[in-house]
Amino acid sequence: MARETLEQLFRKKYYAQLIEVQSRLSQEERLQTDVKWREEIYRVLHSLKGTAGTLGFANLTHMAETGVLMFSESHTYALPSYMIAPLHTLINEAITYLRVAEHAHVSEDILQEMRNFNALDGKPKRILVIDDDEILLSSIHHMLSMGGFDVEVLSDPSHNLEEMLNRQPDCIILDIMMPDTDGFYVMQHIRNDVQREFTPVLMLTARADLTDKYKGFQLGADEYLTKPFHFEELMLRIKTLISRVEKYRSLTLYDSLTGLHNRRYLLDRLQELFIMHARKPQNVTLSIIDLDFFKRVNDTYGHPCGDTVLKSFASFLKEKLRETDIITRYGGEEFIVVLPDTPLEQAQIILNRVREDFSRTEIHCSCQNVSFFQTFSCGMAQIGIDGHDITSLIEYADKALYLAKFKGRNRICLASELGDDATNGAARKKVLIADDDMIVQAILKTQLADTDWDLIFAKNGQEVLNIVTDVTPDLFILDGMMPVLNGLEACMTLRKQPRFAKTPIIMLTGRDAKEEIAQALDTGVDDYVLKPFSAIELKARINRLFVRTTSR
């Protein structure tokens, strides 16, 4: 919209409103008894004060501000009778002034700075502006659009607010004083959604009342701007707010070593995909990738060389996959790739091609001046078919990954293959769990009920030793503190028996003491899990130990 058109709209709107105010001021008797009349006059002046100054009508802003101050109490819109005549004169001057105008201005340097900012990642920043003043909305839309922003406006937050918020704006500009739904209510609604917890909100107000600002900050506002404001200041504040949030997200949602997104980002995106799938079924495939024999790389060449492998693999995935694909480092040498809008069969073809290409790619570690080739194994599952929530989807893909490892590595297995008799026979493992807390035993029994493992329970370390005289478990989970014989003592005794010399042992404890952890690892414990624990994490650790056992 052209600048001249904005000024014409401004003049037209406020000329008509001020003429109506002038008429009402002439009816003094009704003016003193009709609260609604006084409220409407106050709102016209309040709105004019903010909009006029933003558009560059400085003198008009001063007139409107003087008019607002003539009301003795803003909450009852009380207007003393001796103020009616001066206000009438002021309104006449404002009507006359509307015939002469200056316009809002933003320097070309600032506009270019904003355009460069919006071009950084190839996608302009989306700004949502909520204000009941349509002239101001048009002006903000026009100016921010000139700076390269993608601007959406909403004059009535009681309509379409949720739809606008679901478009995930990068910054929200929110007016406090609106006729039906005030800005504080909207602010609270925004912050009640955890997905919008860090969306920056800049509140606009024509009032310099500290109480309003205090309330806004309490509800989660990030910044305040008082009307009238300069567009240059508005643009710079928006840029600062968005840049700060983006920097924070880069620290919390990215893996520092590989530059890929991390587990937190993955879970957030999976939640979005499951919501979309519930509304309309989607073809979304999740793949868990594990680098084969990665421990040997660390043991042979050292961890710096291992880091080089991880970074090389991350770069390889980004090069081979689409920008729309979600590539994350899940932990250690495990990566998760989510392919949206991709059926399972097509995803298998894509990942197989990636696997074959990667197996032929030489990796050079300059720290040891060595070069070698690396392979990976992969398990795949599909939303809605193999898993109906995040937990089950990852579990099915993890089981498929275990199957790929069991079948010899450097291959891809699907969750649909888990029903094979050979798989069930191979995957049937005995897990002996020792914990004197019956509640913990019940929790583990429930959380591991959907696995292919035979669960055996003991109350203390001595019972463990009694059980293993007749049974040979494939993995032990031992509580650190138990009566009769604690977990550490049980571990030491088990390790003395040749058949359990390499059997995986996980220590489960509520103590986070470094000396205790070091002692347990020296004794022969393979992994350490702190209470409270996550079922997903515990299953993943058990699966990983099973895989390492079969590779020995």
mmCIF file of C-alpha atoms in Angstrom, residues 121-490:
data_model
loop_
_atom_site.group_PDB
_atom_site.id
_atom_site.type_symbol
_atom_site.label_atom_id
_atom_site.label_comp_id
_atom_site.label_asym_id
_atom_site.label_seq_id
_atom_site.Cartn_x
_atom_site.Cartn_y
_atom_site.Cartn_z
ATOM 1 C CA ASP A 121 18.312 -18.135 5.828
ATOM 2 C CA GLY A 122 16.341 -17.577 2.635
ATOM 3 C CA LYS A 123 13.067 -17.199 4.514
ATOM 4 C CA PRO A 124 11.708 -13.834 5.699
ATOM 5 C CA LYS A 125 10.811 -13.487 9.369
ATOM 6 C CA ARG A 126 7.075 -13.727 9.975
ATOM 7 C CA ILE A 127 5.589 -10.929 12.083
ATOM 8 C CA LEU A 128 2.069 -11.005 13.527
ATOM 9 C CA VAL A 129 0.651 -7.559 14.415
ATOM 10 C CA ILE A 130 -2.447 -7.392 16.650
ATOM 11 C CA ASP A 131 -4.038 -3.954 17.017
ATOM 12 C CA ASP A 132 -7.604 -2.659 16.669
ATOM 13 C CA ASP A 133 -6.438 0.493 14.857
ATOM 14 C CA GLU A 134 -6.624 -0.498 11.189
ATOM 15 C CA ILE A 135 -4.750 2.612 10.073
ATOM 16 C CA LEU A 136 -1.841 1.726 12.329
ATOM 17 C CA LEU A 137 -2.040 -1.894 11.165
ATOM 18 C CA SER A 138 -1.798 -0.787 7.540
ATOM 19 C CA SER A 139 1.110 1.478 8.345
ATOM 20 C CA ILE A 140 3.060 -1.217 10.227
ATOM 21 C CA HIS A 141 2.304 -3.740 7.486
ATOM 22 C CA HIS A 142 3.568 -1.361 4.830
ATOM 23 C CA MET A 143 6.761 -0.334 6.599
ATOM 24 C CA LEU A 144 7.781 -3.817 7.789
ATOM 25 C CA SER A 145 7.071 -5.263 4.350
ATOM 26 C CA MET A 146 9.468 -2.688 2.902
ATOM 27 C CA GLY A 147 12.091 -4.190 5.230
ATOM 28 C CA GLY A 148 11.518 -7.673 3.832
ATOM 29 C CA PHE A 149 9.395 -9.029 6.691
ATOM 30 C CA ASP A 150 6.455 -11.378 6.073
ATOM 31 C CA VAL A 151 3.708 -9.466 7.878
ATOM 32 C CA GLU A 152 0.252 -10.642 8.970
ATOM 33 C CA VAL A 153 -2.220 -8.369 10.757
ATOM 34 C CA LEU A 154 -5.190 -9.006 13.034
ATOM 35 C CA SER A 155 -7.532 -6.221 14.148
ATOM 36 C CA ASP A 156 -9.828 -8.373 16.300
ATOM 37 C CA PRO A 157 -8.086 -11.076 18.391
ATOM 38 C CA SER A 158 -11.436 -12.681 19.227
ATOM 39 C CA HIS A 159 -11.468 -13.922 15.619
ATOM 40 C CA ASN A 160 -8.831 -16.148 13.958
ATOM 41 C CA LEU A 161 -6.227 -15.645 16.717
ATOM 42 C CA GLU A 162 -5.416 -19.345 17.057
ATOM 43 C CA GLU A 163 -5.159 -19.765 13.292
ATOM 44 C CA MET A 164 -2.686 -16.869 13.100
ATOM 45 C CA LEU A 165 -0.624 -18.194 16.026
ATOM 46 C CA ASN A 166 -0.466 -21.675 14.489
ATOM 47 C CA ARG A 167 1.459 -20.163 11.574
ATOM 48 C CA GLN A 168 4.342 -19.800 14.030
ATOM 49 C CA PRO A 169 5.257 -16.100 13.814
ATOM 50 C CA ASP A 170 8.847 -15.204 14.656
ATOM 51 C CA CYS A 171 7.677 -12.142 16.577
ATOM 52 C CA ILE A 172 4.317 -10.803 17.778
ATOM 53 C CA ILE A 173 3.488 -7.090 18.070
ATOM 54 C CA LEU A 174 0.556 -6.678 20.439
ATOM 55 C CA ASP A 175 -1.447 -3.597 21.412
ATOM 56 C CA ILE A 176 -2.574 -3.429 25.045
ATOM 57 C CA MET A 177 -5.727 -1.367 24.755
ATOM 58 C CA MET A 178 -8.332 -2.914 22.457
ATOM 59 C CA PRO A 179 -12.117 -2.616 22.793
ATOM 60 C CA ASP A 180 -13.248 -6.255 23.152
ATOM 61 C CA THR A 181 -10.173 -8.336 24.000
ATOM 62 C CA ASP A 182 -7.338 -6.529 25.744
ATOM 63 C CA GLY A 183 -3.689 -7.271 25.063
ATOM 64 C CA PHE A 184 -3.091 -8.782 28.503
ATOM 65 C CA TYR A 185 -5.596 -11.548 27.827
ATOM 66 C CA VAL A 186 -3.984 -12.265 24.450
ATOM 67 C CA MET A 187 -0.538 -12.228 26.071
ATOM 68 C CA GLN A 188 -1.648 -14.827 28.626
ATOM 69 C CA HIS A 189 -3.178 -16.979 25.885
ATOM 70 C CA ILE A 190 0.093 -16.915 23.936
ATOM 71 C CA ARG A 191 2.227 -17.959 26.908
ATOM 72 C CA ASN A 192 -0.181 -20.720 28.006
ATOM 73 C CA ASP A 193 0.964 -22.750 24.984
ATOM 74 C CA VAL A 194 4.375 -24.327 25.588
ATOM 75 C CA GLN A 195 5.073 -24.200 21.828
ATOM 76 C CA ARG A 196 4.998 -20.373 22.029
ATOM 77 C CA GLU A 197 6.946 -20.075 25.243
ATOM 78 C CA PHE A 198 9.889 -18.391 23.539
ATOM 79 C CA THR A 199 8.094 -16.485 20.751
ATOM 80 C CA PRO A 200 9.104 -12.842 21.361
ATOM 81 C CA VAL A 201 6.223 -10.473 22.084
ATOM 82 C CA LEU A 202 6.569 -6.700 21.806
ATOM 83 C CA MET A 203 3.683 -4.837 23.435
ATOM 84 C CA LEU A 204 2.480 -1.444 22.195
ATOM 85 C CA THR A 205 0.841 1.132 24.431
ATOM 86 C CA ALA A 206 -0.065 4.778 24.267
ATOM 87 C CA ARG A 207 0.061 4.958 28.065
ATOM 88 C CA ALA A 208 3.270 5.456 30.026
ATOM 89 C CA ASP A 209 1.708 3.722 33.058
ATOM 90 C CA LEU A 210 4.279 1.587 34.905
ATOM 91 C CA THR A 211 1.474 -0.653 36.200
ATOM 92 C CA ASP A 212 0.612 -1.732 32.654
ATOM 93 C CA LYS A 213 4.241 -2.450 31.848
ATOM 94 C CA TYR A 214 4.733 -4.402 35.054
ATOM 95 C CA LYS A 215 1.679 -6.558 34.332
ATOM 96 C CA GLY A 216 2.797 -7.149 30.752
ATOM 97 C CA PHE A 217 6.275 -8.265 31.820
ATOM 98 C CA GLN A 218 4.750 -10.539 34.451
ATOM 99 C CA LEU A 219 2.675 -12.253 31.769
ATOM 100 C CA GLY A 220 5.719 -12.794 29.575
ATOM 101 C CA ALA A 221 6.162 -9.735 27.365
ATOM 102 C CA ASP A 222 9.716 -9.340 26.072
ATOM 103 C CA GLU A 223 9.670 -5.661 25.148
ATOM 104 C CA TYR A 224 7.536 -2.519 25.373
ATOM 105 C CA LEU A 225 7.206 0.326 22.914
ATOM 106 C CA THR A 226 5.233 3.455 23.719
ATOM 107 C CA LYS A 227 3.094 5.120 21.065
ATOM 108 C CA PRO A 228 3.936 7.207 19.199
ATOM 109 C CA PHE A 229 7.037 5.339 18.089
ATOM 110 C CA HIS A 230 9.504 5.582 15.230
ATOM 111 C CA PHE A 231 9.431 2.774 12.692
ATOM 112 C CA GLU A 232 13.206 2.596 12.706
ATOM 113 C CA GLU A 233 13.152 1.832 16.428
ATOM 114 C CA LEU A 234 10.389 -0.749 15.934
ATOM 115 C CA MET A 235 12.377 -2.548 13.242
ATOM 116 C CA LEU A 236 15.592 -2.605 15.276
ATOM 117 C CA ARG A 237 13.780 -3.915 18.357
ATOM 118 C CA ILE A 238 12.138 -6.683 16.285
ATOM 119 C CA LYS A 239 15.499 -7.683 14.839
ATOM 120 C CA THR A 240 17.106 -7.785 18.298
ATOM 121 C CA LEU A 241 14.307 -9.903 19.782
ATOM 122 C CA ILE A 242 14.298 -12.439 16.942
ATOM 123 C CA SER A 243 18.104 -12.658 16.861
ATOM 124 C CA ARG A 244 18.227 -13.333 20.602
ATOM 125 C CA VAL A 245 15.667 -16.156 20.358
ATOM 126 C CA GLU A 246 17.401 -17.687 17.344
ATOM 127 C CA LYS A 247 20.722 -17.688 19.191
ATOM 128 C CA TYR A 248 19.104 -19.350 22.194
ATOM 129 C CA ARG A 249 17.473 -21.994 20.020
ATOM 130 C CA SER A 250 20.745 -22.690 18.257
ATOM 131 C CA LEU A 251 22.304 -23.433 21.651
ATOM 132 C CA THR A 252 19.478 -25.625 22.936
ATOM 133 C CA LEU A 253 18.256 -27.343 19.762
ATOM 134 C CA TYR A 254 21.539 -28.171 18.031
ATOM 135 C CA ASP A 255 24.270 -30.678 18.765
ATOM 136 C CA SER A 256 27.490 -28.740 19.418
ATOM 137 C CA LEU A 257 29.779 -31.338 17.786
ATOM 138 C CA THR A 258 27.992 -32.112 14.517
ATOM 139 C CA GLY A 259 25.808 -29.025 14.047
ATOM 140 C CA LEU A 260 22.771 -31.271 13.574
ATOM 141 C CA HIS A 261 19.549 -30.827 15.504
ATOM 142 C CA ASN A 262 19.466 -32.631 18.848
ATOM 143 C CA ARG A 263 17.029 -34.917 20.653
ATOM 144 C CA ARG A 264 14.945 -32.059 22.058
ATOM 145 C CA TYR A 265 14.343 -30.641 18.589
ATOM 146 C CA LEU A 266 13.508 -34.115 17.280
ATOM 147 C CA LEU A 267 10.855 -34.721 19.941
ATOM 148 C CA ASP A 268 9.274 -31.304 19.279
ATOM 149 C CA ARG A 269 9.076 -31.994 15.530
ATOM 150 C CA LEU A 270 7.743 -35.521 16.043
ATOM 151 C CA GLN A 271 4.993 -34.103 18.239
ATOM 152 C CA GLU A 272 4.028 -31.734 15.416
ATOM 153 C CA LEU A 273 4.063 -34.572 12.874
ATOM 154 C CA PHE A 274 1.847 -36.776 15.046
ATOM 155 C CA ILE A 275 -0.648 -33.911 15.445
ATOM 156 C CA MET A 276 -0.697 -33.434 11.661
ATOM 157 C CA HIS A 277 -1.078 -37.189 11.169
ATOM 158 C CA ALA A 278 -4.074 -37.249 13.524
ATOM 159 C CA ARG A 279 -5.781 -34.578 11.431
ATOM 160 C CA LYS A 280 -4.853 -36.111 8.108
ATOM 161 C CA PRO A 281 -2.819 -39.330 7.693
ATOM 162 C CA GLN A 282 0.749 -38.626 6.580
ATOM 163 C CA ASN A 283 3.520 -40.822 5.143
ATOM 164 C CA VAL A 284 6.291 -40.216 7.666
ATOM 165 C CA THR A 285 9.202 -42.623 8.142
ATOM 166 C CA LEU A 286 11.621 -42.604 11.070
ATOM 167 C CA SER A 287 15.052 -44.230 10.827
ATOM 168 C CA ILE A 288 17.516 -44.908 13.648
ATOM 169 C CA ILE A 289 21.088 -45.123 12.354
ATOM 170 C CA ASP A 290 24.018 -46.554 14.310
ATOM 171 C CA LEU A 291 27.620 -46.431 13.102
ATOM 172 C CA ASP A 292 29.001 -49.981 12.986
ATOM 173 C CA PHE A 293 31.836 -50.877 15.407
ATOM 174 C CA PHE A 294 32.250 -47.207 16.304
ATOM 175 C CA LYS A 295 33.738 -48.149 19.680
ATOM 176 C CA ARG A 296 36.665 -49.703 17.826
ATOM 177 C CA VAL A 297 37.389 -46.332 16.170
ATOM 178 C CA ASN A 298 37.599 -44.614 19.567
ATOM 179 C CA ASP A 299 39.628 -47.445 21.089
ATOM 180 C CA THR A 300 42.051 -47.706 18.142
ATOM 181 C CA TYR A 301 42.543 -44.087 17.048
ATOM 182 C CA GLY A 302 41.231 -42.071 19.999
ATOM 183 C CA HIS A 303 38.166 -39.903 20.612
ATOM 184 C CA PRO A 304 39.330 -36.950 18.434
ATOM 185 C CA CYS A 305 39.306 -39.316 15.467
ATOM 186 C CA GLY A 306 35.896 -40.588 16.553
ATOM 187 C CA ASP A 307 34.633 -36.996 16.585
ATOM 188 C CA THR A 308 35.915 -36.587 13.018
ATOM 189 C CA VAL A 309 33.860 -39.617 11.954
ATOM 190 C CA LEU A 310 30.725 -38.238 13.599
ATOM 191 C CA LYS A 311 31.148 -34.818 11.960
ATOM 192 C CA SER A 312 31.918 -36.382 8.570
ATOM 193 C CA PHE A 313 28.818 -38.562 8.772
ATOM 194 C CA ALA A 314 26.637 -35.589 9.787
ATOM 195 C CA SER A 315 27.891 -33.589 6.790
ATOM 196 C CA PHE A 316 27.310 -36.581 4.525
ATOM 197 C CA LEU A 317 23.682 -36.909 5.647
ATOM 198 C CA LYS A 318 23.020 -33.185 5.119
ATOM 199 C CA GLU A 319 24.522 -33.419 1.642
ATOM 200 C CA LYS A 320 22.540 -36.498 0.590
ATOM 201 C CA LEU A 321 19.134 -35.798 2.116
ATOM 202 C CA ARG A 322 16.534 -33.107 1.467
ATOM 203 C CA GLU A 323 16.240 -29.809 3.348
ATOM 204 C CA THR A 324 12.772 -30.897 4.489
ATOM 205 C CA ASP A 325 14.156 -34.065 6.115
ATOM 206 C CA ILE A 326 14.810 -33.947 9.862
ATOM 207 C CA ILE A 327 18.380 -35.073 10.636
ATOM 208 C CA THR A 328 19.343 -35.327 14.313
ATOM 209 C CA ARG A 329 22.095 -36.720 16.474
ATOM 210 C CA TYR A 330 20.222 -38.837 18.998
ATOM 211 C CA GLY A 331 23.230 -39.589 21.189
ATOM 212 C CA GLY A 332 26.685 -41.105 20.916
ATOM 213 C CA GLU A 333 27.020 -42.757 17.494
ATOM 214 C CA GLU A 334 23.242 -42.899 16.971
ATOM 215 C CA PHE A 335 21.387 -40.617 14.543
ATOM 216 C CA ILE A 336 17.692 -40.353 13.774
ATOM 217 C CA VAL A 337 16.436 -39.279 10.358
ATOM 218 C CA VAL A 338 12.758 -38.448 9.788
ATOM 219 C CA LEU A 339 11.531 -38.338 6.193
ATOM 220 C CA PRO A 340 8.198 -36.455 5.938
ATOM 221 C CA ASP A 341 5.873 -37.192 3.011
ATOM 222 C CA THR A 342 7.828 -40.369 2.282
ATOM 223 C CA PRO A 343 6.270 -43.873 2.242
ATOM 224 C CA LEU A 344 8.274 -46.605 3.941
ATOM 225 C CA GLU A 345 9.276 -48.300 0.677
ATOM 226 C CA GLN A 346 10.609 -45.075 -0.816
ATOM 227 C CA ALA A 347 12.396 -44.177 2.426
ATOM 228 C CA GLN A 348 14.109 -47.579 2.378
ATOM 229 C CA ILE A 349 15.380 -46.948 -1.154
ATOM 230 C CA ILE A 350 16.677 -43.490 -0.167
ATOM 231 C CA LEU A 351 18.481 -44.677 2.971
ATOM 232 C CA ASN A 352 19.887 -47.738 1.215
ATOM 233 C CA ARG A 353 21.406 -45.466 -1.413
ATOM 234 C CA VAL A 354 22.846 -43.278 1.362
ATOM 235 C CA ARG A 355 24.202 -46.372 3.132
ATOM 236 C CA GLU A 356 25.904 -47.705 0.008
ATOM 237 C CA ASP A 357 27.394 -44.319 -0.877
ATOM 238 C CA PHE A 358 28.693 -43.794 2.650
ATOM 239 C CA SER A 359 30.312 -47.245 2.788
ATOM 240 C CA ARG A 360 32.377 -46.245 -0.266
ATOM 241 C CA THR A 361 33.389 -42.846 1.181
ATOM 242 C CA GLU A 362 36.853 -42.709 2.682
ATOM 243 C CA ILE A 363 37.160 -40.829 5.980
ATOM 244 C CA HIS A 364 40.487 -39.158 6.759
ATOM 245 C CA CYS A 365 41.477 -38.365 10.360
ATOM 246 C CA SER A 366 44.285 -35.805 10.276
ATOM 247 C CA CYS A 367 44.962 -36.132 14.012
ATOM 248 C CA GLN A 368 46.257 -39.683 13.456
ATOM 249 C CA ASN A 369 46.957 -39.301 9.734
ATOM 250 C CA VAL A 370 44.832 -42.355 8.957
ATOM 251 C CA SER A 371 42.061 -43.053 6.456
ATOM 252 C CA PHE A 372 39.437 -45.766 6.585
ATOM 253 C CA PHE A 373 35.889 -46.661 5.564
ATOM 254 C CA GLN A 374 32.863 -46.743 7.853
ATOM 255 C CA THR A 375 29.447 -48.416 7.555
ATOM 256 C CA PHE A 376 26.158 -48.057 9.405
ATOM 257 C CA SER A 377 23.110 -50.106 10.305
ATOM 258 C CA CYS A 378 19.577 -48.750 10.265
ATOM 259 C CA GLY A 379 16.134 -49.594 11.640
ATOM 260 C CA MET A 380 13.008 -48.033 10.101
ATOM 261 C CA ALA A 381 9.432 -47.536 11.301
ATOM 262 C CA GLN A 382 6.444 -45.584 9.987
ATOM 263 C CA ILE A 383 4.034 -43.305 11.837
ATOM 264 C CA GLY A 384 0.585 -44.821 12.219
ATOM 265 C CA ILE A 385 1.659 -48.302 11.123
ATOM 266 C CA ASP A 386 4.498 -49.268 13.435
ATOM 267 C CA GLY A 387 3.979 -46.650 16.118
ATOM 268 C CA HIS A 388 0.994 -44.597 17.243
ATOM 269 C CA ASP A 389 2.979 -42.309 19.542
ATOM 270 C CA ILE A 390 6.549 -41.047 19.793
ATOM 271 C CA THR A 391 7.655 -43.675 22.303
ATOM 272 C CA SER A 392 6.374 -46.693 20.371
ATOM 273 C CA LEU A 393 7.626 -45.348 17.024
ATOM 274 C CA ILE A 394 11.188 -44.975 18.326
ATOM 275 C CA GLU A 395 10.994 -48.357 20.072
ATOM 276 C CA TYR A 396 9.961 -50.151 16.868
ATOM 277 C CA ALA A 397 12.720 -48.457 14.891
ATOM 278 C CA ASP A 398 15.189 -49.332 17.657
ATOM 279 C CA LYS A 399 14.154 -53.000 17.555
ATOM 280 C CA ALA A 400 14.564 -52.973 13.775
ATOM 281 C CA LEU A 401 18.046 -51.503 14.266
ATOM 282 C CA TYR A 402 18.885 -54.322 16.670
ATOM 283 C CA LEU A 403 17.722 -56.803 14.040
ATOM 284 C CA ALA A 404 20.002 -55.185 11.442
ATOM 285 C CA LYS A 405 22.911 -55.506 13.872
ATOM 286 C CA PHE A 406 22.021 -59.133 14.603
ATOM 287 C CA LYS A 407 21.912 -59.982 10.889
ATOM 288 C CA GLY A 408 25.463 -58.764 10.343
ATOM 289 C CA ARG A 409 25.363 -54.941 10.198
ATOM 290 C CA ASN A 410 25.738 -52.589 7.212
ATOM 291 C CA ARG A 411 22.089 -53.112 6.310
ATOM 292 C CA ILE A 412 18.589 -51.718 6.839
ATOM 293 C CA CYS A 413 15.772 -53.603 8.572
ATOM 294 C CA LEU A 414 12.113 -52.598 8.836
ATOM 295 C CA ALA A 415 9.899 -52.804 11.890
ATOM 296 C CA SER A 416 7.554 -55.010 9.851
ATOM 297 C CA GLU A 417 10.269 -57.698 9.839
ATOM 298 C CA LEU A 418 10.103 -58.064 13.613
ATOM 299 C CA GLY A 419 7.330 -60.620 13.365
ATOM 300 C CA ASP A 420 9.598 -63.280 11.826
ATOM 301 C CA ASP A 421 10.118 -66.400 13.953
ATOM 302 C CA ALA A 422 13.877 -66.190 13.513
ATOM 303 C CA THR A 423 13.850 -62.659 14.811
ATOM 304 C CA ASN A 424 11.786 -63.561 17.861
ATOM 305 C CA GLY A 425 14.114 -66.442 18.657
ATOM 306 C CA ALA A 426 17.196 -64.290 18.283
ATOM 307 C CA ALA A 427 15.764 -61.374 20.222
ATOM 308 C CA ARG A 428 14.480 -63.407 23.179
ATOM 309 C CA LYS A 429 16.860 -62.382 25.925
ATOM 310 C CA LYS A 430 16.827 -62.966 29.676
ATOM 311 C CA VAL A 431 17.152 -59.855 31.819
ATOM 312 C CA LEU A 432 17.689 -60.286 35.554
ATOM 313 C CA ILE A 433 16.633 -57.238 37.596
ATOM 314 C CA ALA A 434 17.638 -56.887 41.244
ATOM 315 C CA ASP A 435 16.054 -54.142 43.367
ATOM 316 C CA ASP A 436 14.756 -54.312 46.934
ATOM 317 C CA ASP A 437 12.092 -51.665 46.181
ATOM 318 C CA MET A 438 8.924 -53.464 45.067
ATOM 319 C CA ILE A 439 7.582 -50.262 43.508
ATOM 320 C CA VAL A 440 10.658 -49.958 41.276
ATOM 321 C CA GLN A 441 10.242 -53.610 40.311
ATOM 322 C CA ALA A 442 6.594 -52.971 39.383
ATOM 323 C CA ILE A 443 7.567 -49.912 37.318
ATOM 324 C CA LEU A 444 10.222 -51.856 35.411
ATOM 325 C CA LYS A 445 7.860 -54.767 34.855
ATOM 326 C CA THR A 446 5.285 -52.409 33.340
ATOM 327 C CA GLN A 447 7.730 -50.374 31.263
ATOM 328 C CA LEU A 448 9.514 -53.422 29.842
ATOM 329 C CA ALA A 449 6.376 -55.511 29.326
ATOM 330 C CA ASP A 450 6.198 -54.742 25.611
ATOM 331 C CA THR A 451 9.737 -55.996 24.914
ATOM 332 C CA ASP A 452 10.844 -59.449 23.735
ATOM 333 C CA TRP A 453 12.843 -60.033 26.893
ATOM 334 C CA ASP A 454 12.186 -62.548 29.665
ATOM 335 C CA LEU A 455 12.254 -60.576 32.907
ATOM 336 C CA ILE A 456 13.523 -62.199 36.105
ATOM 337 C CA PHE A 457 13.344 -60.324 39.414
ATOM 338 C CA ALA A 458 15.404 -60.542 42.615
ATOM 339 C CA LYS A 459 15.223 -58.593 45.907
ATOM 340 C CA ASN A 460 18.953 -58.418 46.596
ATOM 341 C CA GLY A 461 22.379 -59.449 45.348
ATOM 342 C CA GLN A 462 22.313 -62.794 47.167
ATOM 343 C CA GLU A 463 19.104 -63.779 45.362
ATOM 344 C CA VAL A 464 20.875 -62.915 42.083
ATOM 345 C CA LEU A 465 23.649 -65.366 42.890
ATOM 346 C CA ASN A 466 21.101 -68.027 43.842
ATOM 347 C CA ILE A 467 19.160 -67.563 40.571
ATOM 348 C CA VAL A 468 22.225 -67.784 38.303
ATOM 349 C CA THR A 469 23.002 -71.278 39.555
ATOM 350 C CA ASP A 470 20.118 -72.484 37.364
ATOM 351 C CA VAL A 471 19.640 -69.623 34.847
ATOM 352 C CA THR A 472 22.099 -67.763 32.598
ATOM 353 C CA PRO A 473 20.836 -64.194 32.124
ATOM 354 C CA ASP A 474 21.909 -62.199 29.061
ATOM 355 C CA LEU A 475 21.955 -58.924 31.020
ATOM 356 C CA PHE A 476 21.825 -57.797 34.644
ATOM 357 C CA ILE A 477 20.222 -54.631 36.065
ATOM 358 C CA LEU A 478 21.440 -54.208 39.646
ATOM 359 C CA ASP A 479 20.351 -51.631 42.195
ATOM 360 C CA GLY A 480 23.354 -50.045 43.863
ATOM 361 C CA MET A 481 22.002 -50.177 47.422
ATOM 362 C CA MET A 482 20.351 -53.449 48.554
ATOM 363 C CA PRO A 483 20.362 -55.424 51.813
ATOM 364 C CA VAL A 484 22.338 -58.643 52.308
ATOM 365 C CA LEU A 485 24.463 -58.088 49.181
ATOM 366 C CA ASN A 486 24.462 -54.765 47.301
ATOM 367 C CA GLY A 487 24.753 -54.277 43.565
ATOM 368 C CA LEU A 488 28.482 -53.544 43.562
ATOM 369 C CA GLU A 489 29.260 -56.660 45.581
ATOM 370 C CA ALA A 490 27.027 -58.772 43.339
#
